[in-house]
PDB file of C-alpha atoms in Angstrom:
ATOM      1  CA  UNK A   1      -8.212 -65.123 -14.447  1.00 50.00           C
ATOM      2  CA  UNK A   2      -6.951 -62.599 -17.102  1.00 50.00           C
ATOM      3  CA  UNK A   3      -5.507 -59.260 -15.750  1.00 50.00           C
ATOM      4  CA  UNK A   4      -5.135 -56.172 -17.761  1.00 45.00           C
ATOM      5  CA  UNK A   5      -1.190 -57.109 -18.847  1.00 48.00           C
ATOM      6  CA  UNK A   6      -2.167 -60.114 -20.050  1.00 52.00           C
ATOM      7  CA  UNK A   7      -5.272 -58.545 -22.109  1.00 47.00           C
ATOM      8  CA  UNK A   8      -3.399 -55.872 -23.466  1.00 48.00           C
ATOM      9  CA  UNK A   9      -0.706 -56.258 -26.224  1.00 52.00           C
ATOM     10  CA  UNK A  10       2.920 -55.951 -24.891  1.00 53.00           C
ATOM     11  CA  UNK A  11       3.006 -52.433 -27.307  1.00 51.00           C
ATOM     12  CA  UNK A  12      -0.480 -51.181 -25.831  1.00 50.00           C
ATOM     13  CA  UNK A  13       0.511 -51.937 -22.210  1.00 48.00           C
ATOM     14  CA  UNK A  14       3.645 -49.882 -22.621  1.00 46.00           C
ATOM     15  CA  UNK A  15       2.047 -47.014 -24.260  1.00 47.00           C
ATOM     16  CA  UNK A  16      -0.879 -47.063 -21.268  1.00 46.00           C
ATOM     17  CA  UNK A  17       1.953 -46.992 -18.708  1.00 49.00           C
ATOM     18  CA  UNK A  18       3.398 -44.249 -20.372  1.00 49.00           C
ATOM     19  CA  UNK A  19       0.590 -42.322 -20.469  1.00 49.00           C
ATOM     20  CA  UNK A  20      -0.215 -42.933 -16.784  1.00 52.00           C
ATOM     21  CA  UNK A  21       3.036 -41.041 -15.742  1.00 47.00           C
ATOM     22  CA  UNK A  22       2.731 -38.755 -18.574  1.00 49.00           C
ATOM     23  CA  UNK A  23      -0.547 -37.516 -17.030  1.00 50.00           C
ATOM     24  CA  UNK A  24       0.453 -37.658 -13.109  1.00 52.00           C
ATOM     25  CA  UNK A  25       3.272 -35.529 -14.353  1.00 50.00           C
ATOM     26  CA  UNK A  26       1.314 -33.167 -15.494  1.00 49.00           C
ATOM     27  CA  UNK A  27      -1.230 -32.891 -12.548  1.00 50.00           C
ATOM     28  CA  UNK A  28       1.557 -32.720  -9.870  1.00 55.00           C
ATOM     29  CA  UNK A  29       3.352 -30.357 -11.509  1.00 62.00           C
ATOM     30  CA  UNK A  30      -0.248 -27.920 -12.037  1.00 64.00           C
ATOM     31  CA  UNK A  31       0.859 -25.013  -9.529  1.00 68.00           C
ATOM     32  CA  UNK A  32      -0.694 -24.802  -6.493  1.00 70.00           C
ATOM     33  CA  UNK A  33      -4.002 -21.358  -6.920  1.00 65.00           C
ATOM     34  CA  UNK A  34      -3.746 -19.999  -3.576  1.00 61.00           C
ATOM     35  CA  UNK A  35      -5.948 -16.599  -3.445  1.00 62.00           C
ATOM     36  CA  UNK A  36      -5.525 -14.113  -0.333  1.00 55.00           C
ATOM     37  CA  UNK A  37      -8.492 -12.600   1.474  1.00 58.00           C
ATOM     38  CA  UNK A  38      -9.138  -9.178   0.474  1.00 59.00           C
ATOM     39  CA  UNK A  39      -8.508  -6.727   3.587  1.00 61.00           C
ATOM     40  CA  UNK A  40     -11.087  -5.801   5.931  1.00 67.00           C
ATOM     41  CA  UNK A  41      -9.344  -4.395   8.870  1.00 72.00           C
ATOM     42  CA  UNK A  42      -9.178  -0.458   8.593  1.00 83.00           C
ATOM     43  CA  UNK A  43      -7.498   2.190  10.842  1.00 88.00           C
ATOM     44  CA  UNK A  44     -10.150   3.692  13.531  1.00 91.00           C
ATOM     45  CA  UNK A  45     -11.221   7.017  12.024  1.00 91.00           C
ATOM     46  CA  UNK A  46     -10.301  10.491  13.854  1.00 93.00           C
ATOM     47  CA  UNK A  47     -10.126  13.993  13.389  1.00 93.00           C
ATOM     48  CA  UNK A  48      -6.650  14.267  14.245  1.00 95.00           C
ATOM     49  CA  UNK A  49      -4.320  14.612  11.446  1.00 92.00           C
ATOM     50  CA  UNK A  50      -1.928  11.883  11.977  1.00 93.00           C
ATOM     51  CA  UNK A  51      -5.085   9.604  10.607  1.00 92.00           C
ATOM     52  CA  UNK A  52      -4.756  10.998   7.430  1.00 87.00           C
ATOM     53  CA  UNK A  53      -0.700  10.646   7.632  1.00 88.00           C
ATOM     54  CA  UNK A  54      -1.388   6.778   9.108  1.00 89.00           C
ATOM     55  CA  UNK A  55      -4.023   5.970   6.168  1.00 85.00           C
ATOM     56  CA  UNK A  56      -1.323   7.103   3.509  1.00 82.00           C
ATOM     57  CA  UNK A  57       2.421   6.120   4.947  1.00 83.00           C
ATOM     58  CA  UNK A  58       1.588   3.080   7.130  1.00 83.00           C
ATOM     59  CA  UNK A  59      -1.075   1.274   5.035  1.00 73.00           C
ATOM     60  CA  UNK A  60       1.495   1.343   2.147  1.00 69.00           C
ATOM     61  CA  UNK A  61       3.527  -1.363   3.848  1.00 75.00           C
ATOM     62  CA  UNK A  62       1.316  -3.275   6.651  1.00 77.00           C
ATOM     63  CA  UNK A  63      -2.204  -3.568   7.472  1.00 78.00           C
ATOM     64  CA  UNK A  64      -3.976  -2.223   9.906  1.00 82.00           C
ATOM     65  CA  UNK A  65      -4.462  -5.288  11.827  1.00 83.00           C
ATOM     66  CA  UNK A  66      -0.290  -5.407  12.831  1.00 84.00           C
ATOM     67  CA  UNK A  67      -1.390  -2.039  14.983  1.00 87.00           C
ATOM     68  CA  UNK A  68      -4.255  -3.519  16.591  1.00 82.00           C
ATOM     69  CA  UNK A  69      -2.452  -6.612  17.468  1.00 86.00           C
ATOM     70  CA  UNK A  70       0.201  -4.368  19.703  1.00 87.00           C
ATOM     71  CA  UNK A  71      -0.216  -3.617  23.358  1.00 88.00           C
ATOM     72  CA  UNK A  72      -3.098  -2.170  25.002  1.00 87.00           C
ATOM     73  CA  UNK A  73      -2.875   1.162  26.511  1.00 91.00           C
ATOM     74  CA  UNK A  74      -0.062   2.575  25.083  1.00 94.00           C
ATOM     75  CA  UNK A  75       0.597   5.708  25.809  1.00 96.00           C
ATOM     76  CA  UNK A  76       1.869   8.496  23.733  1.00 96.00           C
ATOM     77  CA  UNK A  77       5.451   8.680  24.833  1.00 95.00           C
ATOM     78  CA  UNK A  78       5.303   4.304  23.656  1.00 95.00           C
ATOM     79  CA  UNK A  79       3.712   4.803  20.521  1.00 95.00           C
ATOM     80  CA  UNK A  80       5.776   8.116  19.498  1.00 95.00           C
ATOM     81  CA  UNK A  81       8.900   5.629  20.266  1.00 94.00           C
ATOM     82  CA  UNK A  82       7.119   3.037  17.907  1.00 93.00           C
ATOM     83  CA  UNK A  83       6.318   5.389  14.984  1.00 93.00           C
ATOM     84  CA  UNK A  84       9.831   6.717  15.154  1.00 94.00           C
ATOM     85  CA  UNK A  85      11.599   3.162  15.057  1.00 92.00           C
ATOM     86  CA  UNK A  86       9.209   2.528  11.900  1.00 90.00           C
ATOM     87  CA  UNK A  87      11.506   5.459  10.368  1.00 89.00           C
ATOM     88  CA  UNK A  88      15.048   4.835  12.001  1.00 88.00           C
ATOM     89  CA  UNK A  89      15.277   1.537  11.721  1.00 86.00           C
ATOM     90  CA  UNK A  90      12.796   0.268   8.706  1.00 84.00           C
ATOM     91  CA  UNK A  91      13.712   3.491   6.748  1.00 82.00           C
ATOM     92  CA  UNK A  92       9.550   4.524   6.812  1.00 84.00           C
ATOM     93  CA  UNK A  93       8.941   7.776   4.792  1.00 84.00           C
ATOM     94  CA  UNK A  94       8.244  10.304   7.621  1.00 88.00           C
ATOM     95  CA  UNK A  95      10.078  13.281   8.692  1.00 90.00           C
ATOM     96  CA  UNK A  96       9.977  14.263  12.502  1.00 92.00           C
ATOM     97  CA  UNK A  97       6.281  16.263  12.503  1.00 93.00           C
ATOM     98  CA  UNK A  98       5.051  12.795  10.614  1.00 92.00           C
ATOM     99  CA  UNK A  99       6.069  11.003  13.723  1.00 94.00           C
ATOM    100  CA  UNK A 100       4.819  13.246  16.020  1.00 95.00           C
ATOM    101  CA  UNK A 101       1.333  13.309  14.478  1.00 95.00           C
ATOM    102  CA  UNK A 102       1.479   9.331  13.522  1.00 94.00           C
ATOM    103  CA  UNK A 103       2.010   8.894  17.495  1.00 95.00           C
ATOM    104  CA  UNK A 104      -0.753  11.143  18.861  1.00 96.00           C
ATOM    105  CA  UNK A 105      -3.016  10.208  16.589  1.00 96.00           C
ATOM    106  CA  UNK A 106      -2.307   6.199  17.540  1.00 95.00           C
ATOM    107  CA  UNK A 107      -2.582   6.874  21.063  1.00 96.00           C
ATOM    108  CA  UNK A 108      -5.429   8.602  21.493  1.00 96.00           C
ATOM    109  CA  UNK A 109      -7.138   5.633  18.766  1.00 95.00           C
ATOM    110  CA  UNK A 110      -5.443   2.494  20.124  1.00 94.00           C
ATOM    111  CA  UNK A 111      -3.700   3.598  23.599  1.00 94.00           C
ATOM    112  CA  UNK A 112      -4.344   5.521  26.423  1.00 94.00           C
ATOM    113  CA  UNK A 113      -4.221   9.120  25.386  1.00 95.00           C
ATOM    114  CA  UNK A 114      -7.131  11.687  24.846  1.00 96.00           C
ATOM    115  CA  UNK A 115      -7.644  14.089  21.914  1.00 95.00           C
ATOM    116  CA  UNK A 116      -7.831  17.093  24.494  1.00 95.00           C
ATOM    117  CA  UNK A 117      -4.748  15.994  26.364  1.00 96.00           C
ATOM    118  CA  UNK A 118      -2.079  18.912  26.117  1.00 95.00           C
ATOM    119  CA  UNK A 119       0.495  16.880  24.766  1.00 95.00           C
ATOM    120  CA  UNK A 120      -1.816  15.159  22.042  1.00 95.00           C
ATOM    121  CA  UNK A 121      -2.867  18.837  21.131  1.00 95.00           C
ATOM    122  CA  UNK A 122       0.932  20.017  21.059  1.00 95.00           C
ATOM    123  CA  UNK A 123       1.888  16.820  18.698  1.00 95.00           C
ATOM    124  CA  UNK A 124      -0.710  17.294  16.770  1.00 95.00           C
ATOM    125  CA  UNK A 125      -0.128  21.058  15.547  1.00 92.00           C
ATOM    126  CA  UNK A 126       1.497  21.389  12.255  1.00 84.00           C
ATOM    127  CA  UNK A 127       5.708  21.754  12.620  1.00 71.00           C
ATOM    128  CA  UNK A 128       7.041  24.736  11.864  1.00 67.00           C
ATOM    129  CA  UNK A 129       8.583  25.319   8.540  1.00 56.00           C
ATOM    130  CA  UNK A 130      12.253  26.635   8.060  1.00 48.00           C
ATOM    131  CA  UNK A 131      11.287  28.488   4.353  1.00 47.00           C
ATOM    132  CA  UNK A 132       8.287  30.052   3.209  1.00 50.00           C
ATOM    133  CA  UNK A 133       5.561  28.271   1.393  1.00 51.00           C
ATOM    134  CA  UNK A 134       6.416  28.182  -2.274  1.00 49.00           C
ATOM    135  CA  UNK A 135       4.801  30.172  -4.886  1.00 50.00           C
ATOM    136  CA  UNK A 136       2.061  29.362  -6.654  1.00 54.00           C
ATOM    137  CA  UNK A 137       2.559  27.950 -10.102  1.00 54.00           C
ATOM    138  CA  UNK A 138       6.283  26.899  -8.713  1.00 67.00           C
ATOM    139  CA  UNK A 139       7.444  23.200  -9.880  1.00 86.00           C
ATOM    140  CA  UNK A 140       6.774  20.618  -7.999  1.00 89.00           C
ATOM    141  CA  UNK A 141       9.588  18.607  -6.877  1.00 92.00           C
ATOM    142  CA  UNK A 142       8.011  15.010  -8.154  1.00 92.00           C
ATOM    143  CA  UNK A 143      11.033  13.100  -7.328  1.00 91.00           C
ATOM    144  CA  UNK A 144      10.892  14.173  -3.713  1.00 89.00           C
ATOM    145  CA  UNK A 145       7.249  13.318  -4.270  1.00 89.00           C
ATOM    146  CA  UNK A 146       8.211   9.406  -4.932  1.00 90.00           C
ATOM    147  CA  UNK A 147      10.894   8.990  -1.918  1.00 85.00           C
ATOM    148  CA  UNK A 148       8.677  10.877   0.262  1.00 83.00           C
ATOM    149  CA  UNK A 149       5.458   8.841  -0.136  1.00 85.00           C
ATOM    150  CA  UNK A 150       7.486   5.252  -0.727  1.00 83.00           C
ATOM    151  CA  UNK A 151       5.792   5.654  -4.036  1.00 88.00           C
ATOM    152  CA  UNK A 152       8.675   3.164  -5.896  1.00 86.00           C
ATOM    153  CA  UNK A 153       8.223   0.278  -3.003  1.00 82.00           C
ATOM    154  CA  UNK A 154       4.614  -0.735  -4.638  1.00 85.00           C
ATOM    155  CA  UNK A 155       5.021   0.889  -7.988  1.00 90.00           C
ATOM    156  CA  UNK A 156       8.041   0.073 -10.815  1.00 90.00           C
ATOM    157  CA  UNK A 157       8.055   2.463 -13.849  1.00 91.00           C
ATOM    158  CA  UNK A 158       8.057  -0.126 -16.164  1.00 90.00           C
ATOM    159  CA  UNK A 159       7.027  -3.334 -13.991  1.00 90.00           C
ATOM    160  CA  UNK A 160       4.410  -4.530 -11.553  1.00 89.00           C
ATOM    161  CA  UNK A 161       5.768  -4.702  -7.821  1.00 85.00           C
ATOM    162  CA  UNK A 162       3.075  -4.563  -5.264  1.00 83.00           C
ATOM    163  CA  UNK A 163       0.749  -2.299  -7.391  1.00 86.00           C
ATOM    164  CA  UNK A 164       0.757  -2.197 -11.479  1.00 91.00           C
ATOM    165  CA  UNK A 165       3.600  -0.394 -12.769  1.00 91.00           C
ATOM    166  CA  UNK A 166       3.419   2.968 -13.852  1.00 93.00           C
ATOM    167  CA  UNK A 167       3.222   2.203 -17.636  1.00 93.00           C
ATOM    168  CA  UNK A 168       0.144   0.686 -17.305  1.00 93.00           C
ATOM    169  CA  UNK A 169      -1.478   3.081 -14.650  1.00 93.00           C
ATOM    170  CA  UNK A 170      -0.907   5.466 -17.719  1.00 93.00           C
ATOM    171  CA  UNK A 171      -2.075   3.143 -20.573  1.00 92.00           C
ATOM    172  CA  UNK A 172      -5.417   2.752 -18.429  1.00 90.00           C
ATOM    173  CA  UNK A 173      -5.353   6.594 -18.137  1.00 92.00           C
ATOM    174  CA  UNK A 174      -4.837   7.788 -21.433  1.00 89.00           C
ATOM    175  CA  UNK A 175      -7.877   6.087 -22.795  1.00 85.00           C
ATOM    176  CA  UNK A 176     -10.140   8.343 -20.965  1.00 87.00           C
ATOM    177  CA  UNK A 177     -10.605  12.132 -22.014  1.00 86.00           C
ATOM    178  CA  UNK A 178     -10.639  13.046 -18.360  1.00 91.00           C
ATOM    179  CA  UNK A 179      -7.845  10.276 -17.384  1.00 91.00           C
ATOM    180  CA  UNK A 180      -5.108  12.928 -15.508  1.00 93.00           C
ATOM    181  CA  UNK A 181      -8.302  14.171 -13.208  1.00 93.00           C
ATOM    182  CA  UNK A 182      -9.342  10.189 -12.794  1.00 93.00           C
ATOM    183  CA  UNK A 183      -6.182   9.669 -12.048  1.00 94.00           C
ATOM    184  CA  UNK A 184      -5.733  12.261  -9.292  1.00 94.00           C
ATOM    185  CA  UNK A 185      -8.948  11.722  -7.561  1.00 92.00           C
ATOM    186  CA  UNK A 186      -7.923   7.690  -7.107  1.00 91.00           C
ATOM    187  CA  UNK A 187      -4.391   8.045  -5.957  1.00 92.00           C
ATOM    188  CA  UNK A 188      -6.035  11.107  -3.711  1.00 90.00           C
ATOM    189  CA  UNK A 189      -8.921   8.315  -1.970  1.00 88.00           C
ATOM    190  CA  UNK A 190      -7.005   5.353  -2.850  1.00 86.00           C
ATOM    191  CA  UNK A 191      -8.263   2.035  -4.464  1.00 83.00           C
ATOM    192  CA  UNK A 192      -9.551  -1.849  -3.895  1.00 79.00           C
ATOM    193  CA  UNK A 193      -9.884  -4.010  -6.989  1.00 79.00           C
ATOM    194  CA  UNK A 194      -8.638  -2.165  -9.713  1.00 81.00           C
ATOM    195  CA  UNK A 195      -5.364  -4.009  -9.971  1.00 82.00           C
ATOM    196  CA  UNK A 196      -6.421  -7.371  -8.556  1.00 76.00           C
ATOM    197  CA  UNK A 197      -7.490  -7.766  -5.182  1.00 73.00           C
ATOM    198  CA  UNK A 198      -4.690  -4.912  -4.044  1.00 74.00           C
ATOM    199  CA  UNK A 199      -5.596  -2.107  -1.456  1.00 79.00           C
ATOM    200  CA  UNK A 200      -3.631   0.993  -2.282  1.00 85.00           C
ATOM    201  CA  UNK A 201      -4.318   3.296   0.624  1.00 83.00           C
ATOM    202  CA  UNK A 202      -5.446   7.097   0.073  1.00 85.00           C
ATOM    203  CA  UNK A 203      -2.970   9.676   0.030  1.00 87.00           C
ATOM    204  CA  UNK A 204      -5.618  12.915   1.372  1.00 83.00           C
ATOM    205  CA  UNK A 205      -2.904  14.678   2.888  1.00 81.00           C
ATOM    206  CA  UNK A 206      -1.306  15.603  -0.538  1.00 88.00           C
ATOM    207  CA  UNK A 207      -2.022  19.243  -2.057  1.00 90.00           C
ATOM    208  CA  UNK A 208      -3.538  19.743  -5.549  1.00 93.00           C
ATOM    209  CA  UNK A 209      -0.625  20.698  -6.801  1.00 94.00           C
ATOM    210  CA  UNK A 210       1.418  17.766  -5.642  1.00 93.00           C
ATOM    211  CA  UNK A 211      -1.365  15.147  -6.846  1.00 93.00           C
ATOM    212  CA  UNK A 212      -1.560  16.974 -10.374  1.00 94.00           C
ATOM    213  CA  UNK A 213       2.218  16.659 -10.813  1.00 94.00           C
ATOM    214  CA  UNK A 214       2.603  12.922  -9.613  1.00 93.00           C
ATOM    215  CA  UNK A 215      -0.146  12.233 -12.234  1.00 94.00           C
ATOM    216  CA  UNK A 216       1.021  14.148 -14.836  1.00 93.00           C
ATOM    217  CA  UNK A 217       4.121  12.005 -14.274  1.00 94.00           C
ATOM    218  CA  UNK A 218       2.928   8.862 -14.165  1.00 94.00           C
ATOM    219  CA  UNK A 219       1.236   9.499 -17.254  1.00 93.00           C
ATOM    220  CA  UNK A 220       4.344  10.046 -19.162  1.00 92.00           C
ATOM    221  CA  UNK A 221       6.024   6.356 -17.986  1.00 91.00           C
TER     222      UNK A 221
END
């Protein structure tokens, strides 16, 4: 019985071996398509204002679902203490009313607390500021604006990190006659799908001020 070697001239046998490994090369070294699910979890809604503070400084690095997988029945004194090692000892953008507000806000959705309990009430009020409001029309400090809102861990000026990088937020932008007021209203309710299949969470709490300078900025990259 003839086999395929024998068949086959000693030049074509050579050339089909060749192309054998030539083509398993090529299919074990295609790279593997591996494609994420898009997120679905979402922080519980509320009135209090650390909801609006959770949706815009701890969405930016974890999903909700890595606060609904901790303890039930926290209470506020636990989840303050959480909050508050998010910003000692993972360097979290919050100053001490953020954590305050953060922590009522958590435990009264995920722990034990109540929205009418004294102490939510008390963390919840605004913190007092040590100098008057600034006047209107004054520069905003967009710098501040970036290290304050961990704008720089998602976003590069010139290159894509977690989100697009800014240069080509603003090439998207410029196109459109009304791209600085597009521009604020998105990074104002946030995003899903624009870049990819990226969530970029909403950032409400900022003023009008603040979200025309940080997209006027932007724009200019």
């Amino acid at each position: 019985m003839k086999t395929l070697k024998n068949i086959l001239a000693p030049g074509a046998a050579v050339v089909l071996v060749a192309t054998t490994l030539i083509l398993g090369t090529s299919a074990a070294a295609a790279p593997a398509q591996i494609k994420l699910p898009g997120e679905t979890v979402k922080l519980r809604p509320s009135k209090l204002p650390g909801y609006a503070l959770a949706m815009q400084k701890c969405a930016s690095c974890h999903s909700a679902d890595y606060i609904a997988y901790q303890a039930p029945n926290l209470t506020l004194a636990q989840w303050t203490g959480e909050v508050q090692k998010m910003k000692g000892s993972y360097g979290a953008p919050l100053d001490d009313g953020d954590v305050k507000q953060i922590g009522a806000y958590l435990a009264v959705a995920y722990g034990s607390a109540k929205a009418d309990d004294p102490a939510v009430i008390a963390a919840s009020a605004p913190a007092p500021t040590a100098s008057p409001p600034a006047a209107q029309g004054a520069k905003v400090d967009v710098k501040n604006l970036l290290a304050s809102n961990a704008c720089l861990s998602c976003h590069g000026l010139q290159q894509q990190i977690v989100g697009p990088g800014f240069n080509d937020v603003a090439k998207k932008y410029k196109a459109s006659a009304n791209g600085q007021s597009m521009l604020e209203n998105s990074i104002r309710t946030g995003s899903t799908g624009k870049w990819g299949s990226g969530t970029m969470p909403p950032f409400a709490a900022l003023k009008p001020e603040e979200l025309k300078a940080l997209s006027a900025f932007v724009l200019e990259q």
